[in-house]
Coordinates of C-alpha atoms and ligand atoms in Angstrom, one line a residue:
M1 CA 95.3 116.3 127.8
K2 CA 93.2 113.0 127.8
T3 CA 95.6 110.2 128.7
N4 CA 93.7 107.5 130.5
T5 CA 91.5 106.1 127.7
F6 CA 93.8 104.6 125.2
R7 CA 95.5 101.5 126.6
G8 CA 94.2 98.3 124.9
R9 CA 91.7 100.2 122.7
D10 CA 90.9 99.4 119.1
Y11 CA 91.5 102.1 116.4
I12 CA 88.9 101.4 113.7
T13 CA 87.3 104.8 113.1
L14 CA 87.7 108.4 114.4
L15 CA 84.0 108.2 115.2
N16 CA 84.9 106.3 118.3
Y17 CA 87.4 109.0 119.5
S18 CA 86.5 112.3 121.1
R19 CA 87.9 115.7 120.1
E20 CA 90.0 115.7 123.3
E21 CA 91.4 112.2 122.5
I22 CA 92.2 113.2 118.9
D23 CA 94.1 116.3 120.3
T24 CA 96.1 113.9 122.5
L25 CA 97.0 111.7 119.6
L26 CA 98.1 114.8 117.5
D27 CA 100.1 116.1 120.5
I28 CA 101.9 112.8 121.0
A29 CA 102.5 112.4 117.3
L30 CA 104.2 115.9 117.2
D31 CA 106.4 114.9 120.2
L32 CA 107.4 111.6 118.5
K33 CA 108.1 113.5 115.3
R34 CA 110.5 115.9 117.1
K35 CA 112.2 112.9 118.7
F36 CA 112.6 111.2 115.3
V37 CA 114.0 114.3 113.7
T38 CA 116.5 114.9 116.4
G39 CA 117.5 111.3 116.7
E40 CA 116.3 110.9 120.3
S41 CA 115.6 107.2 121.1
H42 CA 112.0 106.5 121.9
H43 CA 111.6 102.8 122.5
L44 CA 108.2 102.9 124.0
L45 CA 107.2 99.5 122.7
S46 CA 110.4 97.4 123.3
D47 CA 109.9 93.7 122.5
K48 CA 106.3 94.2 121.3
S49 CA 104.9 92.8 118.1
L50 CA 102.4 94.2 115.6
F51 CA 100.8 91.7 113.2
M52 CA 99.8 93.4 109.9
I53 CA 97.4 91.6 107.5
F54 CA 97.3 93.2 104.1
Y55 CA 94.6 92.0 101.7
N56 CA 95.4 94.9 99.4
Q57 CA 98.6 96.6 98.2
S58 CA 100.3 99.5 99.9
L59 CA 103.3 101.7 99.9
R60 CA 102.7 104.3 102.6
T61 CA 100.7 102.2 105.2
R62 CA 103.0 99.2 105.2
N63 CA 106.2 101.1 105.4
S64 CA 105.1 103.7 107.9
F65 CA 103.9 100.9 110.3
E66 CA 107.0 98.8 109.8
A67 CA 109.4 101.8 110.2
G68 CA 107.3 103.1 113.1
M69 CA 107.4 99.8 115.1
T70 CA 111.2 99.6 114.5
Q71 CA 111.6 103.2 115.8
L72 CA 109.4 102.3 118.9
G73 CA 111.7 99.4 119.6
G74 CA 109.3 96.6 118.5
H75 CA 108.7 94.7 115.4
A76 CA 106.0 94.6 112.7
H77 CA 105.2 91.3 111.0
F78 CA 103.9 91.5 107.4
L79 CA 101.3 88.9 106.8
S80 CA 99.9 88.2 103.4
P81 CA 96.5 86.5 103.5
G82 CA 97.5 84.0 100.9
K83 CA 100.5 82.9 102.9
I84 CA 98.6 82.3 106.1
Y85 CA 95.2 80.6 106.1
T86 CA 93.1 83.5 104.8
P87 CA 91.1 84.9 107.7
A88 CA 87.4 84.5 106.7
L89 CA 84.0 84.9 108.3
K90 CA 81.8 81.9 109.3
G91 CA 80.1 80.9 106.1
D92 CA 82.9 82.0 103.8
E93 CA 85.3 79.3 104.8
Q94 CA 87.1 76.9 102.5
A95 CA 88.8 73.8 103.9
Y96 CA 92.4 74.2 104.6
S97 CA 92.8 77.5 102.7
T98 CA 90.9 79.8 105.1
E99 CA 90.8 80.1 108.9
R100 CA 87.9 81.6 110.8
V101 CA 88.6 85.2 111.9
S102 CA 87.7 84.3 115.5
D103 CA 90.5 81.7 115.5
V104 CA 93.1 84.0 113.9
A105 CA 92.3 86.8 116.3
R106 CA 92.6 84.6 119.4
T107 CA 95.8 82.9 118.1
L108 CA 97.6 86.2 117.3
S109 CA 96.4 87.7 120.6
R110 CA 98.5 85.0 122.5
M111 CA 101.6 86.0 120.6
G112 CA 101.8 89.8 120.2
H113 CA 100.4 93.2 121.1
A114 CA 98.2 94.4 118.2
I115 CA 96.7 93.3 114.9
A116 CA 96.4 95.7 112.0
I117 CA 94.3 95.0 109.0
R118 CA 93.9 96.4 105.5
M119 CA 90.9 95.2 103.5
Y120 CA 88.6 96.7 100.9
G121 CA 87.3 96.2 97.4
N122 CA 88.1 93.0 95.6
P123 CA 88.9 90.7 98.6
V124 CA 85.2 91.2 99.7
G125 CA 83.7 91.4 96.1
W126 CA 83.2 95.2 96.6
V127 CA 80.3 94.4 99.0
Y128 CA 80.2 97.7 100.9
G129 CA 80.6 97.2 104.7
K130 CA 81.8 93.7 104.6
A131 CA 85.5 94.6 105.1
N132 CA 84.5 96.8 108.0
E133 CA 82.5 93.8 109.4
I134 CA 85.6 91.6 109.2
V135 CA 87.7 94.3 111.0
N136 CA 85.1 94.5 113.7
E137 CA 84.9 90.7 114.0
F138 CA 88.7 90.7 114.6
A139 CA 88.0 93.3 117.3
R140 CA 85.3 91.2 118.9
W141 CA 87.6 88.2 119.3
A142 CA 91.1 89.7 119.9
D143 CA 92.3 90.6 123.4
I144 CA 94.8 93.1 121.9
P145 CA 94.1 96.3 120.0
I146 CA 92.9 96.1 116.4
I147 CA 94.2 98.9 114.1
N148 CA 92.3 99.7 110.9
M149 CA 94.8 100.2 108.1
E150 CA 91.9 101.0 105.7
C151 CA 88.7 99.1 105.3
D152 CA 85.8 99.9 102.9
K153 CA 84.3 102.5 105.3
Y154 CA 87.2 104.2 107.1
H155 CA 90.9 105.0 106.8
P156 CA 91.4 106.5 110.3
C157 CA 95.3 106.5 110.1
Q158 CA 95.1 108.6 106.9
A159 CA 92.6 111.0 108.5
L160 CA 94.8 111.5 111.6
A161 CA 97.8 112.2 109.3
D162 CA 95.6 114.7 107.4
L163 CA 94.6 116.5 110.6
L164 CA 98.2 116.7 111.8
T165 CA 99.2 118.2 108.4
V166 CA 96.4 120.8 108.6
K167 CA 97.4 121.7 112.1
E168 CA 101.0 122.1 111.1
K169 CA 100.3 124.1 107.9
L170 CA 97.4 126.2 109.0
G171 CA 98.1 126.5 112.8
G172 CA 94.7 125.1 113.8
F173 CA 91.2 124.1 112.6
A174 CA 88.5 126.6 113.7
G175 CA 87.2 128.8 110.9
R176 CA 89.2 126.9 108.2
R177 CA 87.3 125.9 105.0
F178 CA 88.1 122.2 104.3
V179 CA 86.9 121.0 100.9
M180 CA 86.8 117.2 100.3
S181 CA 86.0 116.9 96.6
W182 CA 85.5 114.0 94.3
A183 CA 87.9 114.1 91.3
Y184 CA 87.9 112.1 88.1
S185 CA 90.0 108.9 87.7
P186 CA 90.1 106.4 84.8
S187 CA 89.8 103.7 87.6
V188 CA 86.5 103.2 89.3
E189 CA 87.9 100.8 91.8
K190 CA 88.4 103.4 94.5
P191 CA 87.1 102.9 98.1
L192 CA 85.1 105.5 100.0
S193 CA 87.2 105.2 103.1
V194 CA 89.5 108.2 102.6
P195 CA 86.9 110.9 101.9
Q196 CA 84.6 109.5 104.6
S197 CA 87.3 109.5 107.3
A198 CA 88.6 112.9 106.1
I199 CA 85.1 114.6 106.6
I200 CA 84.6 112.8 109.9
G201 CA 88.0 114.1 111.2
A202 CA 87.5 117.6 109.9
T203 CA 84.0 118.0 111.3
K204 CA 85.1 116.6 114.7
M205 CA 87.8 119.3 114.8
G206 CA 85.3 122.1 114.1
M207 CA 86.3 123.0 110.6
E208 CA 84.0 124.6 108.0
V209 CA 83.7 121.4 105.9
V210 CA 82.4 121.2 102.3
L211 CA 81.9 117.9 100.6
A212 CA 81.7 118.3 96.8
H213 CA 80.8 115.6 94.3
P214 CA 78.7 115.1 91.1
K215 CA 75.2 113.7 91.7
G216 CA 75.4 109.9 91.9
L217 CA 78.6 109.9 93.9
E218 CA 77.1 110.4 97.4
L219 CA 78.9 109.0 100.4
D220 CA 77.5 106.7 103.0
P221 CA 74.4 108.4 104.5
E222 CA 75.4 107.2 108.0
V223 CA 78.7 109.0 107.6
I224 CA 77.0 112.1 106.4
K225 CA 74.7 112.0 109.4
A226 CA 77.6 111.6 111.8
C227 CA 79.4 114.6 110.2
Q228 CA 76.3 116.7 110.7
V229 CA 76.2 115.8 114.4
N230 CA 80.0 116.3 114.6
A231 CA 79.7 119.8 113.2
E232 CA 76.9 120.7 115.6
N233 CA 78.9 119.5 118.5
S234 CA 82.2 121.1 117.4
G235 CA 80.9 124.5 116.4
G236 CA 82.0 123.9 112.8
S237 CA 79.8 123.4 109.8
F238 CA 79.1 120.8 107.1
Q239 CA 77.7 121.4 103.6
I240 CA 77.4 119.4 100.4
S241 CA 77.9 120.8 97.0
N242 CA 77.6 119.5 93.4
D243 CA 79.9 122.1 92.0
M244 CA 83.7 121.7 92.4
Q245 CA 84.6 125.3 91.4
E246 CA 82.1 126.8 93.9
A247 CA 83.4 124.5 96.6
F248 CA 87.0 125.6 96.0
R249 CA 86.1 129.3 96.3
G250 CA 87.7 130.6 99.5
A251 CA 89.0 127.2 100.6
D252 CA 91.9 126.8 103.0
V253 CA 92.3 123.2 102.2
V254 CA 91.3 121.2 99.1
Y255 CA 91.4 117.4 99.0
P256 CA 90.3 116.3 95.5
K257 CA 90.2 112.5 95.3
S258 CA 88.2 109.9 93.3
W259 CA 85.9 107.4 94.9
T260 CA 83.5 104.8 93.5
S261 CA 79.7 105.0 93.3
L262 CA 78.1 103.5 96.4
E263 CA 74.8 103.1 94.4
N264 CA 76.5 100.7 92.0
I265 CA 78.0 98.2 94.5
P266 CA 76.3 95.7 96.7
P267 CA 74.3 95.8 98.9
N268 CA 72.8 98.9 97.4
S269 CA 72.9 97.3 93.9
A270 CA 72.0 93.6 93.4
R271 CA 75.3 93.1 91.6
L272 CA 78.5 95.0 90.8
E273 CA 77.7 97.7 88.2
M274 CA 81.1 99.0 87.6
E275 CA 80.3 99.8 83.9
K276 CA 77.6 102.1 85.1
T277 CA 80.1 103.8 87.4
E278 CA 82.5 104.1 84.5
R279 CA 79.9 105.9 82.4
L280 CA 79.1 108.2 85.4
F281 CA 82.8 108.9 85.9
N282 CA 83.3 109.7 82.2
E283 CA 80.6 112.4 82.4
H284 CA 82.8 114.3 84.9
K285 CA 86.3 114.3 83.4
D286 CA 86.3 118.1 84.2
W287 CA 86.5 117.4 87.9
I288 CA 90.2 117.8 87.9
C289 CA 92.2 119.9 90.3
N290 CA 94.2 122.4 88.2
Q291 CA 95.8 125.8 88.7
V292 CA 92.6 127.6 87.6
K293 CA 90.7 126.0 90.4
M294 CA 93.5 126.5 92.9
D295 CA 93.4 130.2 92.2
L296 CA 89.8 130.2 93.5
C297 CA 91.1 129.2 97.0
K298 CA 92.4 131.6 99.6
P299 CA 96.0 132.7 99.3
G300 CA 98.1 130.1 101.3
A301 CA 95.5 127.3 100.7
V302 CA 96.9 123.8 100.6
Y303 CA 96.4 121.0 98.2
M304 CA 96.1 117.5 99.9
H305 CA 95.9 113.9 98.7
C306 CA 96.4 110.6 100.5
L307 CA 98.4 109.2 97.5
P308 CA 98.8 107.3 95.3
C309 CA 97.1 109.9 93.0
D310 CA 96.1 109.6 89.3
R311 CA 98.3 112.4 87.8
G312 CA 96.7 114.1 84.8
F313 CA 93.2 113.0 85.9
E314 CA 92.6 113.8 89.6
V315 CA 95.2 116.6 89.6
T316 CA 97.7 118.3 87.2
D317 CA 101.4 117.9 87.7
E318 CA 101.6 121.7 88.1
V319 CA 99.4 121.5 91.3
I320 CA 100.7 118.4 92.9
D321 CA 104.3 119.4 92.3
G322 CA 103.6 123.1 93.1
P323 CA 104.1 125.3 96.2
R324 CA 100.6 124.6 97.7
S325 CA 101.0 120.8 97.6
V326 CA 101.5 119.2 101.0
V327 CA 101.1 115.6 99.9
F328 CA 104.5 114.4 101.1
D329 CA 104.0 116.0 104.5
E330 CA 100.8 114.0 104.7
A331 CA 102.6 110.8 103.7
E332 CA 105.4 111.6 106.3
N333 CA 102.8 112.2 109.0
R334 CA 101.4 108.7 108.5
L335 CA 104.6 107.6 110.3
H336 CA 104.2 109.9 113.3
V337 CA 100.5 109.6 113.9
Q338 CA 100.5 105.8 113.7
K339 CA 103.4 105.7 116.2
A340 CA 101.2 107.8 118.5
V341 CA 98.3 105.4 118.0
M342 CA 100.5 102.4 118.7
A343 CA 102.4 103.9 121.6
L344 CA 99.1 104.8 123.4
T345 CA 97.1 101.7 122.6
M346 CA 99.8 99.0 122.8
R347 CA 101.4 100.2 126.1
Ligands
CP1 N1 97.4 106.6 101.5 C1 97.7 105.3 101.6 O1 97.0 104.6 102.4 O2 98.7 104.8 100.9 P1 99.0 103.3 100.6 O3 97.8 102.7 99.8 O4 100.3 103.3 99.8 O5 99.2 102.5 101.9

């Protein structure tokens, strides 16, 4: 078990963590889960503070971090950007309503033990990569760990919870067909962070990974390249398909989820082209996870979703409320994996 590389470290993307380190995080998460279930006290972060800055809404992320810090004996502060001086990059500042990220990061570093940030989409005008740049700017200036609670590129806390859920439900990763599929939603305002982090995690762990989406809904080419390298290194595989049904055939895990078109947002597009994305989405309303598609999977296959999901569009009630759905196990596992991340990095 790798134990000596976590203290003081940022948790921004699983790309920065080795297979061995991810195994350690999953192992510690399981240990903390057992302690939580049996009521065994585990105050590993007594008197420590986590500052959480939420530029976007959240149910699972906020509550799992807050509850997790309480269970670890510390405290999580909820910070709404509009109620502090909104952290902003140099050049985006407005007098007395924003504060430069470098100043916020250095101030909070003097008062607590980690800073967690959620930012994607509207707060950065849907400019792809800008939220990730802000998270990295925090990391550049803070003396304490930065935890990514979802930016526009990555959602590493969700990906770790997804991996723990796969490990628990399927007993391991090798040889398992993991299908990350686009699914239709009436909302085009969906970041790419969840699918990108899911395929990064699954390829790192040596799974047989299939990414399925209609043409025009490609993910970040840098992430695709990283997944190809991950698959080579881990002994797994990585394929891309434009056929949802074909992708589901023989799957052990399906993860159908909507994401926006990278082509139609800056900097790939000169301006936001959400109407174009709406037209593209509307051509693919048949990309729904229903029982007919689930029947193409292996017996015992599981249905995953990070939640919240668009019922009736991304998935039918029959599937998400059915026996193969593990969505609430995934949500629960957010608590346990984030406690592992915090316990190891904030010691
Ligand atoms: N999956 C997830 O991050 O959920 P929230 O948006 O509710 O935090």
